[in-house]
Coordinates of C-alpha atoms and ligand atoms in Angstrom, one line a residue:
M1 CA -2.0 33.0 -9.7
D2 CA 1.8 34.0 -10.7
P3 CA 1.5 38.1 -10.8
I4 CA 4.2 38.1 -14.0
I5 CA 2.9 37.6 -17.3
K6 CA 4.8 35.4 -19.4
V7 CA 5.0 36.3 -23.0
N8 CA 6.2 32.5 -24.0
D9 CA 7.7 29.8 -22.1
S10 CA 11.1 32.1 -20.7
T11 CA 10.0 35.5 -21.3
Y12 CA 8.3 37.5 -18.7
Y13 CA 6.1 41.1 -19.8
L14 CA 7.2 43.8 -17.6
G15 CA 5.3 46.6 -18.8
V16 CA 3.7 49.6 -17.1
N17 CA 0.3 51.5 -17.9
D18 CA 0.3 55.4 -18.3
R19 CA -3.1 56.4 -17.7
Q20 CA -1.4 59.8 -16.4
T21 CA -0.2 61.7 -19.2
M22 CA -2.3 63.5 -22.1
Y23 CA 0.2 64.1 -24.4
F24 CA 3.0 61.7 -25.7
E25 CA 6.4 63.7 -26.0
N26 CA 4.2 66.4 -24.9
L27 CA 2.9 66.8 -28.1
W28 CA 0.5 63.9 -29.1
P29 CA -2.7 63.4 -27.3
I30 CA -3.1 60.0 -25.7
P31 CA -6.8 59.8 -24.9
H32 CA -6.1 56.1 -24.3
G33 CA -3.2 56.2 -22.5
M34 CA 0.5 54.7 -23.2
A35 CA 1.9 51.3 -22.3
Y36 CA 5.8 51.1 -21.9
N37 CA 6.9 48.0 -22.1
S38 CA 10.4 45.8 -20.9
Y39 CA 10.9 42.4 -21.1
L40 CA 12.8 40.0 -19.2
I41 CA 14.3 36.6 -20.9
K42 CA 15.7 33.9 -18.0
D43 CA 17.7 31.4 -19.2
E44 CA 21.0 30.6 -17.8
K45 CA 21.8 34.1 -18.1
N46 CA 18.9 36.6 -17.1
V47 CA 18.3 39.3 -19.5
L48 CA 16.2 42.3 -19.5
L49 CA 15.3 44.3 -22.1
D50 CA 14.8 48.1 -22.1
T51 CA 13.0 49.6 -19.2
V52 CA 10.3 52.1 -18.9
D53 CA 9.7 55.6 -18.2
I54 CA 11.3 57.1 -14.9
C55 CA 7.7 57.9 -13.5
Y56 CA 7.3 54.0 -13.3
A57 CA 10.2 52.9 -12.1
D58 CA 9.1 51.7 -8.9
R59 CA 6.4 49.4 -10.1
F60 CA 8.7 48.4 -12.9
L61 CA 11.3 47.3 -10.2
R62 CA 9.0 45.4 -8.3
Q63 CA 7.9 43.0 -11.0
L64 CA 11.4 43.0 -12.1
R65 CA 12.6 41.5 -8.5
T66 CA 9.3 39.3 -8.6
A67 CA 9.9 37.8 -12.1
L68 CA 13.9 37.3 -11.3
G69 CA 12.8 35.7 -7.5
E70 CA 16.4 34.8 -5.8
E71 CA 18.3 34.8 -9.3
K72 CA 20.7 37.8 -10.7
L73 CA 20.1 39.8 -13.6
D74 CA 23.1 39.3 -15.9
Y75 CA 22.4 41.8 -18.8
V76 CA 20.6 44.4 -19.5
I77 CA 20.1 45.0 -23.5
I78 CA 19.5 48.5 -24.6
N79 CA 17.3 48.9 -27.8
H80 CA 16.5 52.0 -27.9
M81 CA 17.6 55.0 -25.2
E82 CA 14.6 57.5 -25.3
P83 CA 13.9 58.2 -21.9
D84 CA 10.4 56.4 -22.3
H85 CA 12.5 53.1 -22.1
A86 CA 15.6 54.1 -20.7
G87 CA 14.1 56.4 -17.9
S88 CA 14.6 53.8 -15.2
I89 CA 18.2 53.1 -15.9
G90 CA 19.7 55.0 -13.3
T91 CA 17.1 53.7 -11.0
L92 CA 18.2 49.9 -12.0
I93 CA 21.9 50.6 -11.7
A94 CA 21.2 51.4 -8.3
H95 CA 19.5 48.0 -7.1
Y96 CA 21.7 45.8 -9.7
P97 CA 24.9 47.3 -10.0
E98 CA 26.6 44.2 -11.4
V99 CA 24.4 44.2 -14.1
T100 CA 26.2 44.3 -17.8
F101 CA 24.4 46.7 -20.2
V102 CA 24.4 45.5 -23.4
V103 CA 24.6 48.7 -26.3
N104 CA 26.0 49.4 -29.6
R105 CA 28.4 52.1 -29.7
Q106 CA 25.8 55.2 -30.6
S107 CA 23.8 53.9 -27.8
L108 CA 26.6 53.7 -25.6
K109 CA 27.2 57.4 -25.9
M110 CA 23.9 57.9 -24.8
L111 CA 23.7 55.8 -22.2
E112 CA 26.5 57.5 -20.5
G113 CA 25.4 61.0 -21.5
Y114 CA 22.2 61.0 -19.7
F115 CA 23.4 58.4 -16.4
G116 CA 27.3 59.0 -16.3
K117 CA 29.6 56.4 -17.0
V118 CA 28.7 53.0 -16.5
D119 CA 31.0 50.3 -15.0
N120 CA 30.3 47.2 -16.9
V121 CA 29.3 47.4 -20.6
L122 CA 29.4 45.2 -23.4
V123 CA 29.5 46.9 -26.8
V124 CA 27.8 44.5 -29.6
S125 CA 27.2 45.2 -33.5
E126 CA 25.4 43.3 -35.7
K127 CA 28.4 40.6 -36.2
D128 CA 28.0 39.6 -32.1
T129 CA 25.7 37.2 -30.2
L130 CA 25.1 37.1 -26.8
P131 CA 24.9 33.4 -25.7
I132 CA 22.6 32.9 -22.6
G133 CA 22.1 29.4 -21.7
S134 CA 20.2 27.5 -24.3
R135 CA 20.0 30.2 -27.2
E136 CA 22.2 33.4 -28.5
L137 CA 20.6 36.4 -28.9
R138 CA 21.1 38.3 -32.4
F139 CA 21.1 41.9 -32.6
I140 CA 19.8 43.9 -35.7
T141 CA 20.5 48.1 -35.8
A142 CA 18.0 49.6 -36.9
P143 CA 19.1 53.3 -37.1
M144 CA 16.5 56.1 -37.3
V145 CA 13.4 53.9 -36.2
H146 CA 13.4 55.7 -34.6
W147 CA 16.7 57.6 -33.0
P148 CA 20.1 56.6 -34.4
E149 CA 20.9 54.2 -31.9
V150 CA 18.0 51.8 -32.2
M151 CA 18.6 48.0 -32.4
F152 CA 16.1 45.2 -32.6
T153 CA 17.1 41.9 -30.5
Y154 CA 15.8 38.5 -32.0
D155 CA 15.4 35.8 -29.8
P156 CA 16.5 32.6 -32.1
K157 CA 14.8 30.2 -29.5
E158 CA 11.1 31.6 -29.1
E159 CA 11.4 33.4 -32.7
V160 CA 10.8 36.7 -31.0
L161 CA 11.8 40.0 -32.3
F162 CA 12.3 42.8 -30.0
S163 CA 11.6 45.4 -32.0
A164 CA 12.1 48.8 -30.1
D165 CA 9.7 51.6 -31.0
A166 CA 8.6 49.7 -34.2
F167 CA 5.3 48.0 -34.6
G168 CA 4.3 50.3 -31.2
S169 CA 1.2 51.8 -30.8
Y170 CA -0.4 54.6 -28.4
G171 CA -2.9 53.1 -25.8
T172 CA -2.2 51.0 -22.5
V173 CA -2.4 47.4 -22.7
D174 CA -5.5 46.3 -20.9
G175 CA -6.3 43.0 -19.8
G176 CA -4.3 40.5 -21.8
I177 CA -0.9 41.9 -23.7
F178 CA -1.5 39.7 -27.0
D179 CA -3.3 41.4 -29.9
Y180 CA -5.4 38.1 -30.1
Q181 CA -6.7 38.8 -26.5
R182 CA -8.2 42.2 -27.7
R183 CA -11.6 42.7 -28.9
D184 CA -10.5 46.1 -30.1
I185 CA -7.8 45.1 -32.1
E186 CA -9.0 47.2 -35.3
H187 CA -7.8 50.3 -32.8
Q188 CA -5.0 49.2 -32.2
M189 CA -4.0 49.2 -35.5
A190 CA -5.3 52.7 -36.0
E191 CA -3.2 53.8 -33.0
C192 CA -0.2 51.7 -34.5
E193 CA -0.5 53.7 -37.6
R194 CA -1.0 57.1 -36.0
Y195 CA 2.0 56.1 -33.4
Y196 CA 3.9 55.6 -36.5
A197 CA 3.0 58.2 -38.8
N198 CA 3.6 60.9 -35.6
I199 CA 6.6 59.4 -34.2
V200 CA 8.4 57.4 -36.9
G201 CA 7.0 58.8 -39.9
M202 CA 9.7 61.2 -41.1
Y203 CA 12.3 57.9 -41.7
G204 CA 10.2 55.6 -44.1
P205 CA 14.0 54.8 -45.7
F206 CA 15.5 54.0 -42.3
V207 CA 12.3 51.9 -41.8
V208 CA 12.5 49.8 -45.2
K209 CA 16.1 49.1 -44.4
A210 CA 15.2 47.8 -40.8
L211 CA 12.3 45.8 -42.5
K212 CA 14.5 43.9 -45.3
K213 CA 17.1 43.1 -42.5
V214 CA 14.1 41.1 -40.2
E215 CA 12.6 39.8 -44.1
G216 CA 12.7 35.8 -43.6
L217 CA 13.8 35.8 -40.1
P218 CA 11.0 33.1 -38.4
I219 CA 9.2 35.2 -36.0
K220 CA 6.2 34.2 -33.7
Q221 CA 5.8 37.4 -31.6
I222 CA 6.9 40.8 -32.4
C223 CA 7.4 42.7 -28.8
S224 CA 7.5 46.5 -29.4
V225 CA 8.2 48.7 -26.5
H226 CA 4.6 50.3 -26.6
G227 CA 1.6 48.4 -26.9
S228 CA -0.1 44.9 -27.3
I229 CA 2.5 42.3 -28.4
W230 CA 1.8 40.9 -31.9
Q231 CA 1.2 37.2 -32.4
E232 CA -1.6 36.4 -34.4
R233 CA -1.7 40.0 -36.4
I234 CA 2.0 39.7 -37.3
P235 CA 1.4 39.4 -41.4
E236 CA -1.0 42.7 -40.9
V237 CA 1.4 44.9 -39.5
L238 CA 4.4 44.2 -41.5
K239 CA 2.0 44.8 -44.4
L240 CA 1.2 47.8 -42.5
Y241 CA 5.0 48.9 -42.2
E242 CA 5.5 48.2 -45.4
R243 CA 3.0 50.6 -46.7
M244 CA 3.7 52.8 -44.2
A245 CA 8.0 52.8 -44.6
T246 CA 7.3 53.4 -48.5
Y247 CA 4.5 56.2 -48.3
G248 CA 2.2 53.8 -50.1
S249 CA -1.6 54.6 -50.0
E250 CA -5.1 53.0 -50.0
P251 CA -7.9 54.7 -51.7
G252 CA -9.6 57.6 -49.8
L253 CA -9.8 61.3 -49.2
V254 CA -9.1 63.0 -46.6
V255 CA -10.6 66.7 -46.2
V256 CA -8.9 68.8 -43.5
Y257 CA -9.8 72.6 -42.9
A258 CA -9.8 74.9 -40.7
T259 CA -12.7 77.6 -39.8
M260 CA -13.1 80.5 -37.5
Y261 CA -16.7 81.4 -38.4
G262 CA -17.7 77.9 -40.5
H263 CA -18.2 79.2 -43.9
L264 CA -15.5 76.9 -44.4
T265 CA -17.2 73.9 -43.0
E266 CA -20.0 74.5 -45.8
M267 CA -17.2 74.2 -48.5
A268 CA -15.5 71.5 -46.8
D269 CA -18.6 69.2 -46.8
A270 CA -19.7 70.3 -50.4
I271 CA -16.6 68.5 -51.8
A272 CA -16.8 65.6 -49.5
R273 CA -20.1 65.1 -50.4
A274 CA -19.3 65.3 -53.8
A275 CA -16.2 62.7 -53.7
G276 CA -18.5 60.4 -51.7
M277 CA -21.4 60.8 -54.2
A278 CA -18.5 60.0 -56.5
G279 CA -17.5 56.7 -55.4
V280 CA -14.7 57.4 -53.0
A281 CA -14.8 55.8 -49.5
P282 CA -13.9 56.6 -46.8
V283 CA -13.8 60.2 -46.9
K284 CA -12.5 61.9 -43.8
V285 CA -13.3 65.3 -42.9
Y286 CA -11.3 67.2 -40.1
N287 CA -11.7 70.4 -39.0
L288 CA -8.5 71.4 -37.2
G289 CA -10.1 73.8 -34.6
T290 CA -11.4 70.9 -32.7
Q291 CA -9.4 67.7 -34.3
D292 CA -5.7 67.4 -33.2
V293 CA -3.5 67.0 -35.8
S294 CA -2.0 63.8 -35.0
Y295 CA -4.8 62.0 -36.5
V296 CA -5.1 63.8 -39.7
I297 CA -1.5 63.1 -40.4
G298 CA -2.0 59.5 -39.7
D299 CA -5.0 59.7 -42.2
I300 CA -3.2 61.3 -44.9
F301 CA -0.1 59.0 -44.3
R302 CA -3.3 56.2 -45.4
Y303 CA -5.0 57.4 -47.8
S304 CA -4.1 58.4 -51.3
G305 CA -6.4 62.0 -51.8
V306 CA -6.0 65.0 -49.5
I307 CA -7.9 68.6 -49.9
I308 CA -6.9 71.6 -48.0
G309 CA -8.9 74.3 -47.2
S310 CA -7.8 77.6 -45.3
P311 CA -8.6 80.8 -44.3
T312 CA -6.8 83.8 -45.2
Y313 CA -5.3 85.0 -41.6
N314 CA -3.6 88.0 -41.2
N315 CA -2.8 87.7 -44.9
H316 CA -1.2 84.0 -44.5
L317 CA -2.9 80.4 -44.1
Y318 CA -4.7 80.1 -40.8
P319 CA -1.6 78.7 -37.8
K320 CA -3.0 75.7 -37.7
I321 CA -3.0 74.6 -41.3
E322 CA 0.7 76.0 -41.0
E323 CA 1.0 73.7 -38.5
L324 CA -0.2 71.1 -40.4
L325 CA 1.9 71.7 -43.3
S326 CA 5.2 71.8 -41.5
K327 CA 4.6 68.7 -40.3
L328 CA 3.9 66.8 -43.4
Q329 CA 6.9 68.7 -44.8
M330 CA 8.9 66.9 -42.0
R331 CA 7.5 63.7 -42.9
K332 CA 7.8 64.0 -46.8
V333 CA 4.6 62.2 -47.2
S334 CA 3.9 61.6 -51.0
P335 CA 2.8 61.3 -53.7
R336 CA -1.0 62.2 -52.8
Y337 CA -3.2 63.5 -55.1
F338 CA -4.1 67.4 -53.8
G339 CA -7.0 70.0 -53.9
H340 CA -7.3 73.1 -52.2
F341 CA -10.0 75.3 -51.0
G342 CA -9.8 79.0 -48.9
T343 CA -11.6 82.1 -47.9
G344 CA -11.2 85.7 -46.8
T345 CA -12.8 88.5 -46.4
W346 CA -11.4 91.3 -48.2
N347 CA -8.5 89.9 -49.3
P348 CA -8.3 85.7 -49.7
N349 CA -5.1 84.6 -50.9
V350 CA -4.3 81.4 -49.5
A351 CA -4.5 79.5 -53.1
S352 CA -1.1 80.4 -54.0
K353 CA 0.4 79.3 -51.0
L354 CA -1.3 75.9 -51.0
T355 CA -0.3 75.6 -54.5
T356 CA 3.4 76.1 -53.5
F357 CA 3.2 73.8 -50.6
G358 CA 1.7 71.2 -53.1
E359 CA 4.5 71.5 -55.5
E360 CA 7.2 71.5 -52.7
M361 CA 5.5 68.3 -51.4
K362 CA 5.5 66.6 -55.4
W363 CA 2.0 65.9 -54.9
I364 CA -0.2 65.5 -57.8
S365 CA -2.4 68.4 -58.4
V366 CA -6.4 67.7 -59.1
G367 CA -9.1 69.8 -60.2
D368 CA -9.5 73.8 -59.9
P369 CA -8.6 75.4 -56.3
V370 CA -12.0 77.3 -55.1
T371 CA -11.5 80.3 -53.6
M372 CA -14.4 81.9 -51.4
Q373 CA -15.3 85.5 -50.3
M374 CA -17.1 85.9 -47.1
Q375 CA -19.9 83.8 -47.4
M376 CA -20.9 80.4 -49.8
Q377 CA -22.3 81.8 -52.8
D378 CA -24.0 79.2 -55.7
D379 CA -21.2 79.4 -58.0
K380 CA -18.4 78.5 -55.2
E381 CA -20.6 75.6 -53.8
A382 CA -20.6 74.3 -57.5
E383 CA -16.5 74.9 -58.0
G384 CA -16.6 72.8 -55.0
I385 CA -18.3 70.0 -56.4
R386 CA -16.4 70.5 -59.6
L387 CA -13.1 69.7 -57.3
G388 CA -14.8 66.9 -55.1
E389 CA -15.7 64.9 -58.5
A390 CA -12.1 65.7 -60.0
M391 CA -10.5 63.9 -57.0
A392 CA -13.2 61.1 -56.7
K393 CA -11.9 60.3 -60.9
A394 CA -8.2 61.1 -59.7
I395 CA -8.7 58.3 -56.7
L396 CA -10.3 55.6 -58.3
S397 CA -8.0 55.9 -61.0
G398 CA -5.1 53.9 -58.7
E399 CA -2.7 55.3 -56.6
P400 CA -0.5 58.2 -57.2
K401 CA 2.5 57.5 -58.4
A402 CA 5.6 60.2 -57.9
E403 CA 6.1 62.0 -61.2
Ligands
FEO1 FE1 9.2 55.3 -27.4 FE2 11.3 56.5 -29.4 O1 10.6 56.1 -27.5

């Protein structure tokens, strides 16, 4: 069997799996690893699309050599210069010094910034095409999806969109490379959502522009630089991106809190159960002390209701809650229905801070904030239930609209 995997009649998959890194960008947990995908189109000219993380350069080059056989590598198209894709360029130049890099004006600066002066460069814009024999590749600039130099490459013969980070997901590509070969495709969709929310989430308006540019293109396959190749699920993943890029939401509630001694767990459960009993599903409850913020951000991108709870800590919000708020502010996830709760022993004072946060986010305030002191009391539990019910009413009334 040919050790090189084919994407279609003329395209080869040269991706590698990383099951050693714990945190993508040294920040976001990847318990199911990460794939860095590169592709080779073989025609009269042979064209490589992106490379892989430097840690996997040897493995990648071996695959490239096998796929090329005795043939020449003519072009390398740089769709994205972030080092998880461009990291192996220096090694590639050492092995293929004659190759021509196809870049745009932005990526050229980065290419030379990272690797010094490069001899053979072809600078392209959206107006250009690259004839490679039986087809002319097209370029679609997609700035800020996720860096300013990002572009997509379109192969009109095979009807493939090479989409850089867009439509990518966390997780290795295990076994087959296509979405239809996975039995855990829902997991990949969820990891695609978490990847978007964490990595690309603050650039929604740019993603909208990029989606507009590819609208109407016949696309049989989407080859991202991360995760499985989309083939069967293209309509779903496009729809997912449209929702996330416009900060749209589905009915559902995220209750997220932190706690030092467990008292807010009682309140979070009271609120969540009240919302669930009133008809909201799903209700996702997260304790940031034990669950990573990346999953919470993913769910806040998805669901229409958010209730946040924090202890008072040195007269401030609890640090993990502050971290969540700052990440949400950066990503401008709005609008959402919003409620909050808090606690403290001698001076519980987080309510005003959470109210201010909600106002700054232009979130729609729902119900009355609940402030408990020390431990749960019946009257406070009743307030929590009322907050959960009020949130349920808001969520079930329809998607929040910007005011
Ligand atoms: Fe996968 Fe923006 O790099």
